[in-house]
Coordinates of C-alpha atoms in Angstrom, one line a residue:
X20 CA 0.0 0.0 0.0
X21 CA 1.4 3.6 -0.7
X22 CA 1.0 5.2 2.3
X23 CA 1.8 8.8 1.2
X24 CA -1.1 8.6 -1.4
X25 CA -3.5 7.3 1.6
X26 CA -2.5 10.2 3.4
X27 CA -3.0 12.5 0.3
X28 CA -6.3 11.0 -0.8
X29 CA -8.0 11.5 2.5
X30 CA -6.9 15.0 2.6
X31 CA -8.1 15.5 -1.0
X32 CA -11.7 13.8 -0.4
X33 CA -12.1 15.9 2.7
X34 CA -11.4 19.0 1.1
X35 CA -13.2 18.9 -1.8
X36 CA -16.1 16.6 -1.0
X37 CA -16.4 15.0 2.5
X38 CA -16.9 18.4 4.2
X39 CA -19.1 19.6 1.8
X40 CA -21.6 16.8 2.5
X41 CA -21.0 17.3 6.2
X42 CA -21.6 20.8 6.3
X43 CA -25.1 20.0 4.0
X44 CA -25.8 17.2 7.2
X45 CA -25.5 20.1 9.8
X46 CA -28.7 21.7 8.3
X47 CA -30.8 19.0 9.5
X48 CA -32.6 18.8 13.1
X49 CA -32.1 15.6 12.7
X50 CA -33.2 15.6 17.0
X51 CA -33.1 12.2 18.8
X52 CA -36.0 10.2 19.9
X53 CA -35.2 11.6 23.4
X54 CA -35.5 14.9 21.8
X55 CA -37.9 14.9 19.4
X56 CA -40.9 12.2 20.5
X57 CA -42.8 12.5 16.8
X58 CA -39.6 11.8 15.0
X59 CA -41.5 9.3 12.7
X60 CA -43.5 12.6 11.8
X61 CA -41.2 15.4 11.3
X62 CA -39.2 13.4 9.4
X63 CA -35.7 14.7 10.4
X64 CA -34.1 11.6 11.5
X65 CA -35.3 10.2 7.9
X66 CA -34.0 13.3 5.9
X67 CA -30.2 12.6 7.9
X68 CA -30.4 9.2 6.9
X69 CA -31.4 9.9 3.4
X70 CA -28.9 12.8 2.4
X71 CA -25.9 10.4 4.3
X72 CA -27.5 7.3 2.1
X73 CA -27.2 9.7 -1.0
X74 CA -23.7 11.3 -0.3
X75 CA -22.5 7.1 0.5
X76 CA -24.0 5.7 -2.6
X77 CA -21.9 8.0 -4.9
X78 CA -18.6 7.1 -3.2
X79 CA -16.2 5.4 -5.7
X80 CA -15.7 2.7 -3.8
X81 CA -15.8 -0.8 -5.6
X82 CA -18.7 -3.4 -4.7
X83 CA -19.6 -1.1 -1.7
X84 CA -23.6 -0.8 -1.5
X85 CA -25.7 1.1 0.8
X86 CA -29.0 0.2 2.3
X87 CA -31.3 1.5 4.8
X88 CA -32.6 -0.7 7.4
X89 CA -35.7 0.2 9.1
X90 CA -37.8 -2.4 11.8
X91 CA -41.1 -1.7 12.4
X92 CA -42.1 1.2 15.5
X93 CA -37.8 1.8 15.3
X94 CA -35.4 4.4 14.7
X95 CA -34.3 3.7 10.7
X96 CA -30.1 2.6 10.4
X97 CA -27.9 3.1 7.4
X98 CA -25.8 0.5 6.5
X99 CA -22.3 0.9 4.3
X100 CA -21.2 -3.0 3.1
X101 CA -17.7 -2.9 1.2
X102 CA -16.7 -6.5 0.3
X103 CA -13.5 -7.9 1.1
X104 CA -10.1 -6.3 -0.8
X105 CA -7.0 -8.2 -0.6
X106 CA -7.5 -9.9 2.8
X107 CA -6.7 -13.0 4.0
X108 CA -8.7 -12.2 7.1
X109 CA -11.8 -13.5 7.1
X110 CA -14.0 -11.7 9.8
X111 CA -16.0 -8.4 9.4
X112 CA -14.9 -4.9 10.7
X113 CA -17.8 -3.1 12.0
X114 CA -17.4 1.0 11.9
X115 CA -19.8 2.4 13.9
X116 CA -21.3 6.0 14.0
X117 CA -24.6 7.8 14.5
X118 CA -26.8 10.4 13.0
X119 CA -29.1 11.4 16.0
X120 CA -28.1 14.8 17.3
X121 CA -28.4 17.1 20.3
X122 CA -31.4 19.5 20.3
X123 CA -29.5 23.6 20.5
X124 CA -29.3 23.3 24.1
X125 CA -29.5 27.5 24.1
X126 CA -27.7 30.2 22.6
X127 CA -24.7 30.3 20.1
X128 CA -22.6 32.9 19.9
X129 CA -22.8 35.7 17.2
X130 CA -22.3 34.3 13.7
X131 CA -23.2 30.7 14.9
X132 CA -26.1 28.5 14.7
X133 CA -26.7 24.7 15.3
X134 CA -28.1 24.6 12.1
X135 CA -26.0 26.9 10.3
X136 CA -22.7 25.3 9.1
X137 CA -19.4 27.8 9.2
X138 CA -16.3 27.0 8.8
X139 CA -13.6 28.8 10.8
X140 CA -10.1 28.8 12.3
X141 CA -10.0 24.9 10.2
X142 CA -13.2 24.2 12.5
X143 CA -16.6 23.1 11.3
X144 CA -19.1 24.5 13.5
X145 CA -22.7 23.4 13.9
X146 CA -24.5 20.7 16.0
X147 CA -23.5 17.0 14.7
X148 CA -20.8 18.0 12.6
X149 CA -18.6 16.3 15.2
X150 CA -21.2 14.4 17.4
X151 CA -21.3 12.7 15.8
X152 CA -22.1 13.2 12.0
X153 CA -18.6 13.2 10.8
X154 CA -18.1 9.3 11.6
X155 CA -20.1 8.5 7.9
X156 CA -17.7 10.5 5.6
X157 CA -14.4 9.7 7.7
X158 CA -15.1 5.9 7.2
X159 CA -16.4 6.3 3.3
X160 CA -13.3 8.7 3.0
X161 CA -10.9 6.1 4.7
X162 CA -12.1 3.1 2.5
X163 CA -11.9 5.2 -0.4
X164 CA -7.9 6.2 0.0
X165 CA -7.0 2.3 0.9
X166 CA -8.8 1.9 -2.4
X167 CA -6.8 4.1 -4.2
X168 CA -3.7 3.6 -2.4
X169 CA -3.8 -0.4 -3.2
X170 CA -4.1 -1.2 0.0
X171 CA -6.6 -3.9 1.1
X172 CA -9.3 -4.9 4.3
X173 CA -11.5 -7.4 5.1
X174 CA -15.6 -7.2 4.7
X175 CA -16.7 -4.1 6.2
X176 CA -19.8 -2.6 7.7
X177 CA -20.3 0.6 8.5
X178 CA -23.3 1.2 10.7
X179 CA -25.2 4.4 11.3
X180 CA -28.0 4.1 13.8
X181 CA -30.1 6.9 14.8
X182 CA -30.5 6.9 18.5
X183 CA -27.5 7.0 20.3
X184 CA -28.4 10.4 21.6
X185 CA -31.2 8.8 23.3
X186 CA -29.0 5.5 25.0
X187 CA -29.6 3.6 21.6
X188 CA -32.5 1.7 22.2
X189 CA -33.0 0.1 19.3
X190 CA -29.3 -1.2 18.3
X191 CA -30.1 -4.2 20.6
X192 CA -32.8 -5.2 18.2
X193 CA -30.7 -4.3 14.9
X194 CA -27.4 -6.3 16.3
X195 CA -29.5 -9.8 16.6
X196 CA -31.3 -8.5 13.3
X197 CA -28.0 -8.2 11.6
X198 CA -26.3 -11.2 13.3
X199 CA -26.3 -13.5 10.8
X200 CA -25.6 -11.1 7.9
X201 CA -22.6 -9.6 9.2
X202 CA -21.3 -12.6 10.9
X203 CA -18.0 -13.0 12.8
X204 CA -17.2 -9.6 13.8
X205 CA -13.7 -9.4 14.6
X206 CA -12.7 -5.1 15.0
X207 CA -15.0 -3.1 15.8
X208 CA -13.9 0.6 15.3
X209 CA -16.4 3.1 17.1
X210 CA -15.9 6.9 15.7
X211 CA -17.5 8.3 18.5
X212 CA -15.4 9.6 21.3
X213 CA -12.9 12.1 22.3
X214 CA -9.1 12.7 23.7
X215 CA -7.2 14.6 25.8
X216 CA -5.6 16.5 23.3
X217 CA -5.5 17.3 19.2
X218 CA -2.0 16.0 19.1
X219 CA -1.9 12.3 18.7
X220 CA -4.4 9.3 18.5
X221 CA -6.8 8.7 21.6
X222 CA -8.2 5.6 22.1
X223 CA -11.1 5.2 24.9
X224 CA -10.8 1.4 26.4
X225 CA -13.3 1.8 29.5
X226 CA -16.6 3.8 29.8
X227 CA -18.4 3.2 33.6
X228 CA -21.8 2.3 33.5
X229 CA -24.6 4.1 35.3
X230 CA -27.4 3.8 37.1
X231 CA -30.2 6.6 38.4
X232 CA -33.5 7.1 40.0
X233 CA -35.6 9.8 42.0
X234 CA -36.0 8.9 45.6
X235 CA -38.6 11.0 47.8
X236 CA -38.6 11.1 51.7
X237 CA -41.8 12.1 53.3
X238 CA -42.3 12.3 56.9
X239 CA -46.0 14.8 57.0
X240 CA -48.8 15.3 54.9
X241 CA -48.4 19.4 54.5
X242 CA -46.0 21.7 56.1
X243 CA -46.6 22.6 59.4
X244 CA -44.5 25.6 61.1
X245 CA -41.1 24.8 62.0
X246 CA -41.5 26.2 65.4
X247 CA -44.6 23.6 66.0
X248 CA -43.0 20.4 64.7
X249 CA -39.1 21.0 64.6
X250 CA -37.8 18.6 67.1
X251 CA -40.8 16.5 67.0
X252 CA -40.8 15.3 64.0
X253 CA -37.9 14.4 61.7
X254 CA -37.2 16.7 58.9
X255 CA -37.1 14.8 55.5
X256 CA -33.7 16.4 54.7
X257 CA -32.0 14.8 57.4
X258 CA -33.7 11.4 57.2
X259 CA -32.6 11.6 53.1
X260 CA -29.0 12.8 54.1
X261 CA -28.9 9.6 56.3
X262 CA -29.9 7.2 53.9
X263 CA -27.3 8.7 51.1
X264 CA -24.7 8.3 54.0
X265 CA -25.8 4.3 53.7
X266 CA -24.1 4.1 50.0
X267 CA -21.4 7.0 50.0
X268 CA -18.8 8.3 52.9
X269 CA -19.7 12.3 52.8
X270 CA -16.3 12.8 52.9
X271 CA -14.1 11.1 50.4
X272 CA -16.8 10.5 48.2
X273 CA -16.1 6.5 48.5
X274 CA -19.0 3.7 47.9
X275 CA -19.7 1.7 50.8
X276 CA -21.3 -1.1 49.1
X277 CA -19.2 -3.8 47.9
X278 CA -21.9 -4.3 44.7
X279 CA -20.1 -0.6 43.8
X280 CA -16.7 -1.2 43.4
X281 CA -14.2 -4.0 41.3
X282 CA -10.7 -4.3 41.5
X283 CA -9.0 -2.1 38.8
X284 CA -7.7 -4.5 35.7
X285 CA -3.7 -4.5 35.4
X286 CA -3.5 -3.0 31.7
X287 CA -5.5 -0.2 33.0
X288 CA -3.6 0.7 35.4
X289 CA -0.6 0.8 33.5
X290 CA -2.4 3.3 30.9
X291 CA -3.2 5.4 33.7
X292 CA 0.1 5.5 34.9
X293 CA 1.8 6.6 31.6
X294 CA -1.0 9.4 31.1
X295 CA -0.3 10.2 34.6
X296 CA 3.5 10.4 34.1
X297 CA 3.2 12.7 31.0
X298 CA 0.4 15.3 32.7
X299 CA -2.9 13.7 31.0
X300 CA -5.7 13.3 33.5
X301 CA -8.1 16.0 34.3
X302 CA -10.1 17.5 31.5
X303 CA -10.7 21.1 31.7
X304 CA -13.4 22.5 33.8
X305 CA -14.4 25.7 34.6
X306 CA -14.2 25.4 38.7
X307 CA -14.5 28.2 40.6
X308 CA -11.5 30.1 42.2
X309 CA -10.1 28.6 44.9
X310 CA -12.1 25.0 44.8
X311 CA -9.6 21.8 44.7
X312 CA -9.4 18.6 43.0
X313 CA -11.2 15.8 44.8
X314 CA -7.7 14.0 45.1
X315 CA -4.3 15.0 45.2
X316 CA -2.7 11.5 43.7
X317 CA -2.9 12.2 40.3
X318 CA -3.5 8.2 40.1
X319 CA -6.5 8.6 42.3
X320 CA -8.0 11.4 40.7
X321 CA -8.3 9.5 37.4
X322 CA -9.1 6.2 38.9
X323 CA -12.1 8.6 40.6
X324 CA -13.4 9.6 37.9
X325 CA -13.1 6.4 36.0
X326 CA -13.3 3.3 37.6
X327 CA -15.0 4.1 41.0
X328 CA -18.8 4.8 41.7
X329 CA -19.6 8.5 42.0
X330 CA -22.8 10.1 43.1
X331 CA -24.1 13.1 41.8
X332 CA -27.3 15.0 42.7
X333 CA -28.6 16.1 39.3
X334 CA -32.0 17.6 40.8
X335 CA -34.5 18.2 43.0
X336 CA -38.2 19.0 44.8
X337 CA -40.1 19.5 47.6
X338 CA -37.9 22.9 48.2
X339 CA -38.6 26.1 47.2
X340 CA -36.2 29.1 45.9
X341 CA -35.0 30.8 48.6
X342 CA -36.9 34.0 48.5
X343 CA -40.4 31.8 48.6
X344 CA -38.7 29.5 52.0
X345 CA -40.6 30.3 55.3
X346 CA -39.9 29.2 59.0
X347 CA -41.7 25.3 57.6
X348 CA -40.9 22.1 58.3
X349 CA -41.5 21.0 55.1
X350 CA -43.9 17.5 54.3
X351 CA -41.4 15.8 52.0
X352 CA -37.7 16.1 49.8
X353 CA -37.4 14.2 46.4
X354 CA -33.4 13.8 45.0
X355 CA -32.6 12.7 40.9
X356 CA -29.6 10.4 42.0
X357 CA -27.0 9.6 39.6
X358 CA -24.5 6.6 40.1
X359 CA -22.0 6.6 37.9
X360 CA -20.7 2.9 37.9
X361 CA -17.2 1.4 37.1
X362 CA -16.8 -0.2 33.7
X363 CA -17.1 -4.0 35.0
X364 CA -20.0 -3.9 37.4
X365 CA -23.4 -5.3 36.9
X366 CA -25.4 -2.3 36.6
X367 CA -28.9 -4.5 37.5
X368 CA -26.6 -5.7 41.0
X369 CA -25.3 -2.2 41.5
X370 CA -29.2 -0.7 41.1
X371 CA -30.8 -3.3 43.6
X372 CA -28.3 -3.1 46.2
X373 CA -29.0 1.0 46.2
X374 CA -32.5 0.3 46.6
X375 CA -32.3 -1.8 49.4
X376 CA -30.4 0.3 51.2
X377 CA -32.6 3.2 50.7
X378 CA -35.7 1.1 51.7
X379 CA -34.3 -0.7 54.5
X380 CA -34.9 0.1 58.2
X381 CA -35.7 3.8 57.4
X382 CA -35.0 5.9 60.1
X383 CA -38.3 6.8 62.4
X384 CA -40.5 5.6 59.4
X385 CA -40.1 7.5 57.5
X386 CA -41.9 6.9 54.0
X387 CA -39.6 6.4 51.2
X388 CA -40.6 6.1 47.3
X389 CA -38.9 5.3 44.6
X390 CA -39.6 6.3 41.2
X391 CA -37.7 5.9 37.2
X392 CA -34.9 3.6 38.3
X393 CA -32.8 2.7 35.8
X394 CA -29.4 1.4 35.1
X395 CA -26.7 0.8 32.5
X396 CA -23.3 -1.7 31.9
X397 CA -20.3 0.1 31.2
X398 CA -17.9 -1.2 28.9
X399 CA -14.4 -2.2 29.4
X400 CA -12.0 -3.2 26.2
X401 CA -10.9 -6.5 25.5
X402 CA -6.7 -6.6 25.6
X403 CA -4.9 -5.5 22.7
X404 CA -3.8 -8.3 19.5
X405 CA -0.5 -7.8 18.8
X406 CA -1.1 -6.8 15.1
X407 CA -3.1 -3.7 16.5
X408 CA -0.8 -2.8 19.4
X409 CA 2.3 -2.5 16.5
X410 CA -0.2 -0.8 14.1
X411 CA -1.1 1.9 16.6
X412 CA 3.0 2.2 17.2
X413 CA 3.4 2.8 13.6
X414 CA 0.3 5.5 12.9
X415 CA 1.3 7.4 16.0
X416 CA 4.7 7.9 14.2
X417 CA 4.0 8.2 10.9
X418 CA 0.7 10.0 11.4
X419 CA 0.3 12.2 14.2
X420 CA 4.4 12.4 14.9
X421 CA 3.3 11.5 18.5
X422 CA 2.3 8.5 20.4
X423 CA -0.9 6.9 20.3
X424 CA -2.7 7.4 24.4
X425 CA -5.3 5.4 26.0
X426 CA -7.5 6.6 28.7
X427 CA -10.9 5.4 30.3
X428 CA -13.2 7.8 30.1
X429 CA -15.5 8.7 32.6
X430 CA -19.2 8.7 31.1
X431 CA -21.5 6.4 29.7
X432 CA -21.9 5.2 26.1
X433 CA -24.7 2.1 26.1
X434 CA -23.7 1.2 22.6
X435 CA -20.0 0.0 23.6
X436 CA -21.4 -2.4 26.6
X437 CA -23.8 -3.8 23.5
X438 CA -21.1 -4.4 21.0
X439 CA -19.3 -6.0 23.8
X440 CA -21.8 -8.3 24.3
X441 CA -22.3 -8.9 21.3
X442 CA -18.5 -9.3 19.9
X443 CA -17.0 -10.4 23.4
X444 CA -13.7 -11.8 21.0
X445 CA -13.2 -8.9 18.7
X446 CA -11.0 -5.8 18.5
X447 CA -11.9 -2.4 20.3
X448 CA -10.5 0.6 18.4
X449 CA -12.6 3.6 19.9
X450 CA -11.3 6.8 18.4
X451 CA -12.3 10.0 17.1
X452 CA -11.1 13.3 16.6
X453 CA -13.4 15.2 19.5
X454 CA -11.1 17.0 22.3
X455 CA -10.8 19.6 25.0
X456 CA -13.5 23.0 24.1
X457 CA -15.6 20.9 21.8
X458 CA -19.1 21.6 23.4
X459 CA -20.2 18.5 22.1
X460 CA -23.3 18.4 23.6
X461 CA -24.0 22.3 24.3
X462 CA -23.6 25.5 22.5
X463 CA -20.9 26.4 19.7
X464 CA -20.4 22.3 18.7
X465 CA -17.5 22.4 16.4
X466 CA -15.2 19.8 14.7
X467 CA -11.4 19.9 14.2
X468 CA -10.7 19.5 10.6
X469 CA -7.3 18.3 10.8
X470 CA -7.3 16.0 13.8
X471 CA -10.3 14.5 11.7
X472 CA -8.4 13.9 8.6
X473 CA -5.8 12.6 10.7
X474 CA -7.9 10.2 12.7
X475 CA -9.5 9.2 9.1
X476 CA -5.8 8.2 8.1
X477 CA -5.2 6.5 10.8
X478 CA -8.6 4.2 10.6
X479 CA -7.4 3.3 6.6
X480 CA -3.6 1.8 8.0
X481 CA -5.9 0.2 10.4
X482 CA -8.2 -1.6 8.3
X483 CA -4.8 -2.4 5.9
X484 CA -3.5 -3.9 8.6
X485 CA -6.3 -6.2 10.2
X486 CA -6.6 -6.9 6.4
X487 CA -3.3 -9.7 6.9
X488 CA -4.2 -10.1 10.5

């Protein structure tokens, strides 16, 4: 394979085509489910699908064909198959990406829009241009220059659902659809997440799972004046803080129950140490003057925030704002709880043993309900083949100049824990070209045009390579 005209032929198609399609895809509301509840009416999600199907189907790319797959009452999926070129390897890659966006999620700044594609400062701005629209025309673009380069790769599927916005609900139901078509899945390459920097070639190999639910303490039937019933009567406040207490030390932020916490596997570790050792750990964040980090150990500050349980209070009721709050002991409290789990726990174990020790022995009897529980696996990669660990070597020196980083990251992504299942022997490569300041998910979305024609280079030597794997 010529590797200098892979390199030139992605750079090529992006400038002069890839982009442009992109830039057309930003114009669509093309809302999530979660979003956008009569999806099937508006017609967005169809309208993505349909100009990505259109931009895929006039790729020159030899025996590739494009289909839409839609099951009844279910988001629609576009599918990209290219036959095998050159490869002695049998299995299929899978290259996954999704069309669903983020609704605005408020105001852009002047000269901006979610719907208004600008390019500036070699940034494409505009909601789903790099959440996570980009992942079609970097994985037609990357098939395209092994094509023209000579280089070769086994069967592969690209797969663009349209829900992963809303926790993909549906790609459960396409994966067992699809099962016997795409067969033995061997790499799975997931254009969906984001690194540390815009330097060199991230690759994500944990997500924690999660799970949530609204819990309500209620110890009266209406307020009653604090002066009458203080001291007589529990307040619900107290009575909920007692109950959190149960699951998580106040202080360090620990779990206390065992069904929280796994013991940390050795290869991560050993990434977390070399990030550690070279000053990549804590994202940016905008924390107010003077406010520390939750740990001092470097170590333990990533391991925190990637492989422990965390609790976060994401909302509440049953107070009012300040200005409305009289001298009342007030009837009840309700929390949103969020558990963020570490990769490797059963989320359905991790949920139950909250509940019960919310529900159990509740101090002075307090009434306690519980309401929208839900939960999550996280994901954790399968170790490294030797043919991709040497291939990563290679494109982090001949691509980026740098070399290649692996982190876990400390959110939730449902659709790695269902390839995982689904592919427990195959390949991980989850990459993609999102990075510190990319407001993914709120105003002023943008995507970095040369770290995405660089992570696009870097997923052709890939597929070259499992090609002879």
């Amino acid at each position: 394979m010529d590797e200098r005209l892979v390199r030139e032929t992605v750079r090529d198609v992006w400038a002069r085509e890839a982009l442009a399609g992109l830039s057309e895809f930003v114009t669509i509301p093309a809302l999530s489910p979660a979003f956008d509840a009569d999806w099937a009416r508006t017609g967005h999600l169809h309208a993505a699908v349909e100009h990505t199907r259109a931009y895929l189907s006039a790729r020159p790319i030899e025996g590739a064909t494009v289909e839409v797959v839609e099951l009844p009452g279910r988001t629609p999926l576009l599918l990209l198959d290219v036959p095998a070129r050159d490869a002695t390897n049998v299995e299929t890659v899978v290259v996954y990406g999704h069309l669903d966006k983020q609704p605005a999620a408020g105001a852009w700044s002047p000269g901006l829009g979610p719907w208004t594609p600008v390019v500036k400062d070699e940034r494409l701005y505009g909601r789903g241009a790099g959440d996570d629209g980009y992942a079609a025309y970097a994985a037609a673009t990357a098939l395209e220059a092994l094509h023209a380069a000579g280089g070769g790769h086994a069967r592969t599927v690209v797969l663009l659902e349209t829900g992963e916005e809303s926790g993909s609900p549906d790609l459960a139901a396409y994966l067992e659809h699809l099962s016997d078509r795409l067969g033995t899945v061997g790499l799975v390459i997931c254009l969906d997440t984001s690194g540390a920097d815009y330097e060199r070639l991230w690759l994500a190999t944990s997500l924690r799972g999660i799970a949530f639910l609204d819990l309500s303490v209620r110890v009266l039937d209406s307020g009653v004046h604090s002066g009458h019933a203080s001291g007589l009567v529990a307040s619900s406040f107290r009575v909920l803080r007692e109950l959190l207490d149960r699951i998580e030390d106040p202080r360090t932020g620990r779990a206390k129950l065992p069904e929280l916490e796994v013991e940390v596997p050795r290869d991560r570790l050993a990434e977390i140490g070399v990030a550690a050792a070279e000053g990549f750990l804590a994202p940016q964040l905008p924390i107010a003057e003077g406010v520390a980090f939750a740990e001092d150990d470097p170590v333990e500050l990533v391991l925190a925030n990637t492989w422990r349980t965390t609790l976060s209070v994401t909302g509440a009721d049953g107070l009012p704002p300040i200005l409305d709050a009289g001298n009342v002991l007030r009837p009840y409290t309700s929390l949103k709880l969020s558990f963020r789990l570490p990769p490797t726990v059963d989320s359905t174990v991790a949920l139950r043993a909250i509940e019960k020790a919310l529900t159990t022995d509740v101090p002075y009897g307090a009434r306690v309900e519980i309401a929208r529980a839900e939960a999550a696996d996280g994901w954790n990669a399968t170790p490294r083949a030797p043919w991709l660990e040497s291939t990563l070597d290679e494109v982090g020196e001949d691509v980026f100049g740098r070399p290649w980083r692996a982190l876990g990251l400390g959110g939730t992504i449902p659709f790695l824990g269902l390839f995982g299942r689904a592919y427990p022997d195959a390949q991980f490569v989850v990459t993609g070209p999102r990075g510190p300041g990319n407001n993914a998910h709120v105003p002023d979305e943008w995507l970095h045009l040369d770290q995405t024609a660089r992570v696009t280079e870097a997923v052709a030597r890939i597929l070259h390579a499992h090609a002879s794997a």
